[in-house]
Short mmCIF file of C-alpha atoms in Angstrom, two decimals:
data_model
loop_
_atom_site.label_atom_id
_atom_site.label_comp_id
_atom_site.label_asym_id
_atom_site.label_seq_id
_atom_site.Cartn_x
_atom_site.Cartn_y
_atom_site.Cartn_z
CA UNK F 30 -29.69 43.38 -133.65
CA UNK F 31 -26.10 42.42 -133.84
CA UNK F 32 -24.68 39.34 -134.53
CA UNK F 33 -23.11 36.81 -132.21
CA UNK F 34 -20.82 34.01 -132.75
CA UNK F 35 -23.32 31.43 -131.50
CA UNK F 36 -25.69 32.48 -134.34
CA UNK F 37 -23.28 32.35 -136.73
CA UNK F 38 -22.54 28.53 -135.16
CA UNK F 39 -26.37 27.89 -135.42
CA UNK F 40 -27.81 29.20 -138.69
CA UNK F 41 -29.23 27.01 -141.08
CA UNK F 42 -29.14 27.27 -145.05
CA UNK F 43 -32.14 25.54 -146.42
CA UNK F 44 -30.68 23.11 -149.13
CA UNK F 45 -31.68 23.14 -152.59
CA UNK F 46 -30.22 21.56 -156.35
CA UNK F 47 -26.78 21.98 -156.66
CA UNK F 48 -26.44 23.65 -153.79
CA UNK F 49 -23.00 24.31 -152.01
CA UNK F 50 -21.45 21.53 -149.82
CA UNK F 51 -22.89 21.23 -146.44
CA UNK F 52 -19.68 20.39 -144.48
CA UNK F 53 -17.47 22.90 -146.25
CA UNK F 54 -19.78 25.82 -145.48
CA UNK F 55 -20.56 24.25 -141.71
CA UNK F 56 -16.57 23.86 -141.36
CA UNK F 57 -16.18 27.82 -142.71
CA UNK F 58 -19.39 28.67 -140.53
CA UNK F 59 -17.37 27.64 -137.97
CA UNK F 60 -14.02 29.48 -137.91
CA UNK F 61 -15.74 32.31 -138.84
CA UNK F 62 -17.66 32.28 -135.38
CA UNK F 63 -14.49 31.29 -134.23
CA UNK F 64 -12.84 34.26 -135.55
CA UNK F 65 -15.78 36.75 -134.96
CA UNK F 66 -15.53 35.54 -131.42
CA UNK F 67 -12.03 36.65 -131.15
CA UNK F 68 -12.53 39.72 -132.90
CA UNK F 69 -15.18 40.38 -130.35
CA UNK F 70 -12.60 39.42 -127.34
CA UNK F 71 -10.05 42.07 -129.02
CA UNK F 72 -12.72 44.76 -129.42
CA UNK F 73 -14.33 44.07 -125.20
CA UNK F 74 -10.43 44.09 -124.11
CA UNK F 75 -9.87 47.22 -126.43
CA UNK F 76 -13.11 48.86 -124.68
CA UNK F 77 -11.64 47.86 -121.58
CA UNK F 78 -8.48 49.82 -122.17
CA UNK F 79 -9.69 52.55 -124.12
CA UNK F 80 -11.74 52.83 -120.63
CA UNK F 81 -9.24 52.69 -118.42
CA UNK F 82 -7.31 55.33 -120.70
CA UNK F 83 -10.27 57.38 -120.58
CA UNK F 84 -10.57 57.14 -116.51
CA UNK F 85 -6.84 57.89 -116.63
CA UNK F 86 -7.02 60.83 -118.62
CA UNK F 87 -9.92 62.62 -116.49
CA UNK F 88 -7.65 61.41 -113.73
CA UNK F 89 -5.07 63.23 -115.46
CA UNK F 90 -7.21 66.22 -116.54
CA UNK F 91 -8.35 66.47 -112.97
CA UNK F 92 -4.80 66.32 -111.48
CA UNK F 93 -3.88 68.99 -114.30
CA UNK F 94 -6.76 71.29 -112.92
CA UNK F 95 -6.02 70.55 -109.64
CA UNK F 96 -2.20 71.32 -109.88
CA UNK F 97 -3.21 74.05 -112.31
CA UNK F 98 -5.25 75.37 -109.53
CA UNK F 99 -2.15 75.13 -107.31
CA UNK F 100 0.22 76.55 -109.48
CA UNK F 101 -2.26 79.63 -109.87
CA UNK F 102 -2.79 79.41 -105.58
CA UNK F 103 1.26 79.02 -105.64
CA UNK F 104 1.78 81.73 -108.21
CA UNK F 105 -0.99 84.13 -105.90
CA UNK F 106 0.74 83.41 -102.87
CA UNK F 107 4.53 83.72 -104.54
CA UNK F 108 3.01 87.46 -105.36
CA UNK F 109 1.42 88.28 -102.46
CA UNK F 110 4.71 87.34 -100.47
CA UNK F 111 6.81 89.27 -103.04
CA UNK F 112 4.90 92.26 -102.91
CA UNK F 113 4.63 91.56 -98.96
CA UNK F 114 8.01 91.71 -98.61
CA UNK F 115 9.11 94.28 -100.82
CA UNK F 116 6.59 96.61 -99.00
CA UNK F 117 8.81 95.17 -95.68
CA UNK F 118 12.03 95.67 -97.43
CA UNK F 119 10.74 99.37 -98.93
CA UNK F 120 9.25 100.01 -95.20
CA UNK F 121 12.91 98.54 -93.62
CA UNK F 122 15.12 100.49 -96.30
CA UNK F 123 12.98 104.07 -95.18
CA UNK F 124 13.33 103.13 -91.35
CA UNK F 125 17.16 102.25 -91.97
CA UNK F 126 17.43 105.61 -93.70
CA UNK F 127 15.38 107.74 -90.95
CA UNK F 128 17.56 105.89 -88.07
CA UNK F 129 20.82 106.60 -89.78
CA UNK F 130 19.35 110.55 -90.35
CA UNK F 131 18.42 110.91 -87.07
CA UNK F 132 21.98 109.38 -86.07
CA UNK F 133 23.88 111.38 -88.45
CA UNK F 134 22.20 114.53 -86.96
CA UNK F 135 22.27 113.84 -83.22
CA UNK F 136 26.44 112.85 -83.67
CA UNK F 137 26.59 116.15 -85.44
CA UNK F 138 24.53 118.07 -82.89
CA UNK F 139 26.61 116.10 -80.02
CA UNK F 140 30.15 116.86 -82.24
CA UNK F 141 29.07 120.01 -82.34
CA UNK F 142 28.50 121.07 -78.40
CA UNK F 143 31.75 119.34 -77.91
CA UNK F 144 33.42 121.17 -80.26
CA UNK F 145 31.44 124.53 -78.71
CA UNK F 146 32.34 123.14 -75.06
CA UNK F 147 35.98 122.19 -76.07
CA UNK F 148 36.51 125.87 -78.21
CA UNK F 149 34.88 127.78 -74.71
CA UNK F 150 36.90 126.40 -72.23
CA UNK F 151 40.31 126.14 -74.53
CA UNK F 152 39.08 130.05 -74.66
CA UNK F 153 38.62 129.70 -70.83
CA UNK F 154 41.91 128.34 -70.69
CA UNK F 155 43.73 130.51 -72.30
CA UNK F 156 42.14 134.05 -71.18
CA UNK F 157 43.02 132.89 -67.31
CA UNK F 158 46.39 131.69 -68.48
CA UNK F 159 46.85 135.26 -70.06
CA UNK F 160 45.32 137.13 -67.52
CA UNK F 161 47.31 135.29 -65.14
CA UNK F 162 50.77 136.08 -66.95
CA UNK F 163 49.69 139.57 -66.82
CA UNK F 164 49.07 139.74 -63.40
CA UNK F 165 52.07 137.71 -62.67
CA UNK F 166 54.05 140.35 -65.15
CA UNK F 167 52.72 143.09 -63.37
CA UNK F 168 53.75 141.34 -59.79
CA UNK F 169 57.28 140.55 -60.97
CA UNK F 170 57.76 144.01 -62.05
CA UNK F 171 56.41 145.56 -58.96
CA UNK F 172 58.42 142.60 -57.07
CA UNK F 173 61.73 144.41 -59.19
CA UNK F 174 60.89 148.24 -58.45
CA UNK F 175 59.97 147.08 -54.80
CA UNK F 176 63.37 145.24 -54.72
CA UNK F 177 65.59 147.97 -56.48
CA UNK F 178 64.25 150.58 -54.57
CA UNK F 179 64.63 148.27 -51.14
CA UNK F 180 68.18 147.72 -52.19
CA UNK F 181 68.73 151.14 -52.76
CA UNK F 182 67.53 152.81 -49.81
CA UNK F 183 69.34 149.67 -47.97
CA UNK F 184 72.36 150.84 -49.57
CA UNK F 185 71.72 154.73 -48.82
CA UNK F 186 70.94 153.67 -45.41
CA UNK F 187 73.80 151.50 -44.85
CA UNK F 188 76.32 154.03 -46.64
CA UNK F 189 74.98 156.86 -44.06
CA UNK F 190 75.46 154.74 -41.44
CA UNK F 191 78.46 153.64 -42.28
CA UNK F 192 79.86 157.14 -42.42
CA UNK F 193 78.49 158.02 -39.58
CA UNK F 194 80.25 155.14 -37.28
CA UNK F 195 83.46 156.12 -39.79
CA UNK F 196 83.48 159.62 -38.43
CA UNK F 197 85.73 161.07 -36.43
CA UNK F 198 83.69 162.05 -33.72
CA UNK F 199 82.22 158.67 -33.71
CA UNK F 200 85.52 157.52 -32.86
CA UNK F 201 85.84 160.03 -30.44
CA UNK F 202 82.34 159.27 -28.69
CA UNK F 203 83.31 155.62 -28.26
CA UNK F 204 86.03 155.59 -26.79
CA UNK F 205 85.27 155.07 -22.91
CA UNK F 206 83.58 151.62 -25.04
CA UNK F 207 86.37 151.00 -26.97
CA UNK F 208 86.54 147.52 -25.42
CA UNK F 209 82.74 146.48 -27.00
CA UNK F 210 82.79 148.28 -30.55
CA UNK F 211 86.18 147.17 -31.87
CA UNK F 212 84.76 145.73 -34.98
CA UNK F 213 81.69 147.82 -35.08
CA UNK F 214 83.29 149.44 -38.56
CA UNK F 215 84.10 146.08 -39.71
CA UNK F 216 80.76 144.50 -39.25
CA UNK F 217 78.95 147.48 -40.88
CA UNK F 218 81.78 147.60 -43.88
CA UNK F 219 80.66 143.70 -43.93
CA UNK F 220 76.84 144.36 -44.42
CA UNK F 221 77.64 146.89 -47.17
CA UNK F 222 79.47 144.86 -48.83
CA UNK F 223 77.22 142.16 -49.09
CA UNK F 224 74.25 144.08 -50.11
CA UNK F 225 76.36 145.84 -53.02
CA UNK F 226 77.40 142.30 -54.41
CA UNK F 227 73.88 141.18 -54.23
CA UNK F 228 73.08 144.25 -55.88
CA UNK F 229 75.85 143.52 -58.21
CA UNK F 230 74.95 140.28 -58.93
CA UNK F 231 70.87 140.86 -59.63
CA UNK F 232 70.23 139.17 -56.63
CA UNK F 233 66.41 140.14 -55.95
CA UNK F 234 65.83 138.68 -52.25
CA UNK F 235 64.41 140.39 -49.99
CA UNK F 236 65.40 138.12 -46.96
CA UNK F 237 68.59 139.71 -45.47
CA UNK F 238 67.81 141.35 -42.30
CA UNK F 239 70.55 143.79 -41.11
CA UNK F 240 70.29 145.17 -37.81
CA UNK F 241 71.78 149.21 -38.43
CA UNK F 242 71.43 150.39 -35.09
CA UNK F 243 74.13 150.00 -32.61
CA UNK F 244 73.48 147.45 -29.95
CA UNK F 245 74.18 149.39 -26.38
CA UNK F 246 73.37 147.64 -23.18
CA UNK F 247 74.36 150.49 -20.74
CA UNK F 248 73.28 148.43 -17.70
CA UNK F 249 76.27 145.54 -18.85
CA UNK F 250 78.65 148.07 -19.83
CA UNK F 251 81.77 148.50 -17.35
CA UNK F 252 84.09 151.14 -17.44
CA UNK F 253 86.98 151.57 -15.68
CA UNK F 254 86.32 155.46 -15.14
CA UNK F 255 83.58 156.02 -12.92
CA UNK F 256 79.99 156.19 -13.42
CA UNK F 257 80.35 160.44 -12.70
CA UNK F 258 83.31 160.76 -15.26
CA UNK F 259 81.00 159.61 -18.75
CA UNK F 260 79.72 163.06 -20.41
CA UNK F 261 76.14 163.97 -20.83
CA UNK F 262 77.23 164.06 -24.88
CA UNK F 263 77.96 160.77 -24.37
CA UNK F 264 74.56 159.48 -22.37
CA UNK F 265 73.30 161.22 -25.64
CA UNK F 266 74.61 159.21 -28.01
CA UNK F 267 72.41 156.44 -29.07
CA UNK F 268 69.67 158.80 -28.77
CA UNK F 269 70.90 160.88 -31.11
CA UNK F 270 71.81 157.92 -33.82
CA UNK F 271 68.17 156.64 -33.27
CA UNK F 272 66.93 160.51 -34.09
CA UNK F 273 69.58 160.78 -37.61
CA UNK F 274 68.87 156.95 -38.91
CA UNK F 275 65.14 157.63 -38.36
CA UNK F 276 65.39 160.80 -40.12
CA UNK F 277 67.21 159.62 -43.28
CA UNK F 278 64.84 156.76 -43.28
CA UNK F 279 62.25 158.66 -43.33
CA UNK F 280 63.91 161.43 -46.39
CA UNK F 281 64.62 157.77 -48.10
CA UNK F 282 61.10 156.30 -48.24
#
């Protein structure tokens, strides 16, 4: 049984010969319960505290396990999400790469028909554009042979005529119409003329239109001989103009 302060207070010493004094060991029984009680005091308040320590440290141990717990559900979770998203990233990265692939190719396929497309009708282009020179080569030379030999046989044609109005028995012929053929040899000397400075000159028209055979209107023509007096060689004579120009036309062409 332990010892309390009030039994310290309370004991009694039986008293014998020469014993000690009664009021000096009453007076230390005292402040020794005095004391004890105080130590006593100290030791409950040091019980107290080393309680309250001891609730605070399993407070503290369970808040260390608890946030130990966390740090392990934080540390779990920080993995899971890192390997979550470097699956996304590894999964985005491949998808990235097959997009820009499949990109890559169709541009090239598409760069490639339009190069194709461009190369075929550049190809077109040009094969038209050269056949078309050709043909228009071809044309223009024909055009030139068509237009020397026109200007030739123009020239033939015009020359015989020309010497045939010259002649003397042209002259002769036309004289009961001497009035209306004055300048017959002038106008055909004219047209001659102008067809050898055009050929001259390189001119290649085609559009001059000369009229070679002689214009009688016997029904206007008045002559002051009578109607009896004009010569069947002369009724003849357009005829047989029509018959020679026809003829050398036709040895011409």
């Amino acid at each position: 049984m332990s010892l309390k302060p009030i039994d310290i207070t309370n004991k009694q010493f039986n008293s014998k010969f020469k014993g000690y004094d009664r009021n000096e060991v009453d007076d230390f029984l005292d402040q020794l319960a005095l004391d004890y009680e105080k130590i006593l005091q100290q030791n409950r308040e040091l019980e107290k505290d080393i309680k309250q320590a001891q609730e605070k440290l399993s407070y503290f141990d369970d808040l260390k396990d608890s946030l130990n717990q966390s740090i392990i559900v934080a540390q779990d979770t920080a993995d899971k999400l890192k390997e979550n998203a470097t699956k996304e990233s590894d999964l985005a990265i491949q998808q990235a790469q097959a997009q820009s692939e499949d990109i890559l190719a169709h541009a090239s396929k598409m760069s490639e028909e339009l190069i194709t497309a461009a190369t075929a009708k550049a190809n077109k282009i040009l094969n038209d554009s050269s056949e078309r020179a050709r043909q228009l080569a071809v044309e223009t030379d024909d055009l030139k042979k068509k237009t020397r030999v026109f200007h030739r046989n123009l020239s033939v044609l015009l020359e015989s005529q020309l010497q045939i109005v010259q002649s003397d028995e042209w002259d002769e012929l036309l004289k009961p119409f001497g009035a209306y053929v004055d300048n017959t040899h002038q106008a055909f000397k004219e047209v001659l003329d102008a067809v050898e400075a055009a050929n001259a000159g390189g001119t290649t028209s085609n559009a001059v239109a000369v009229d070679v055979q002689p214009n009688f209107n016997t029904e206007a023509v008045a002559v002051e001989t009578d109607e009896n007096e004009v010569t069947e060689e002369t009724r003849e004579l357009p005829k047989n103009l029509n018959n020679d120009g026809r003829s050398k036309r036709n040895r011409l062409s």
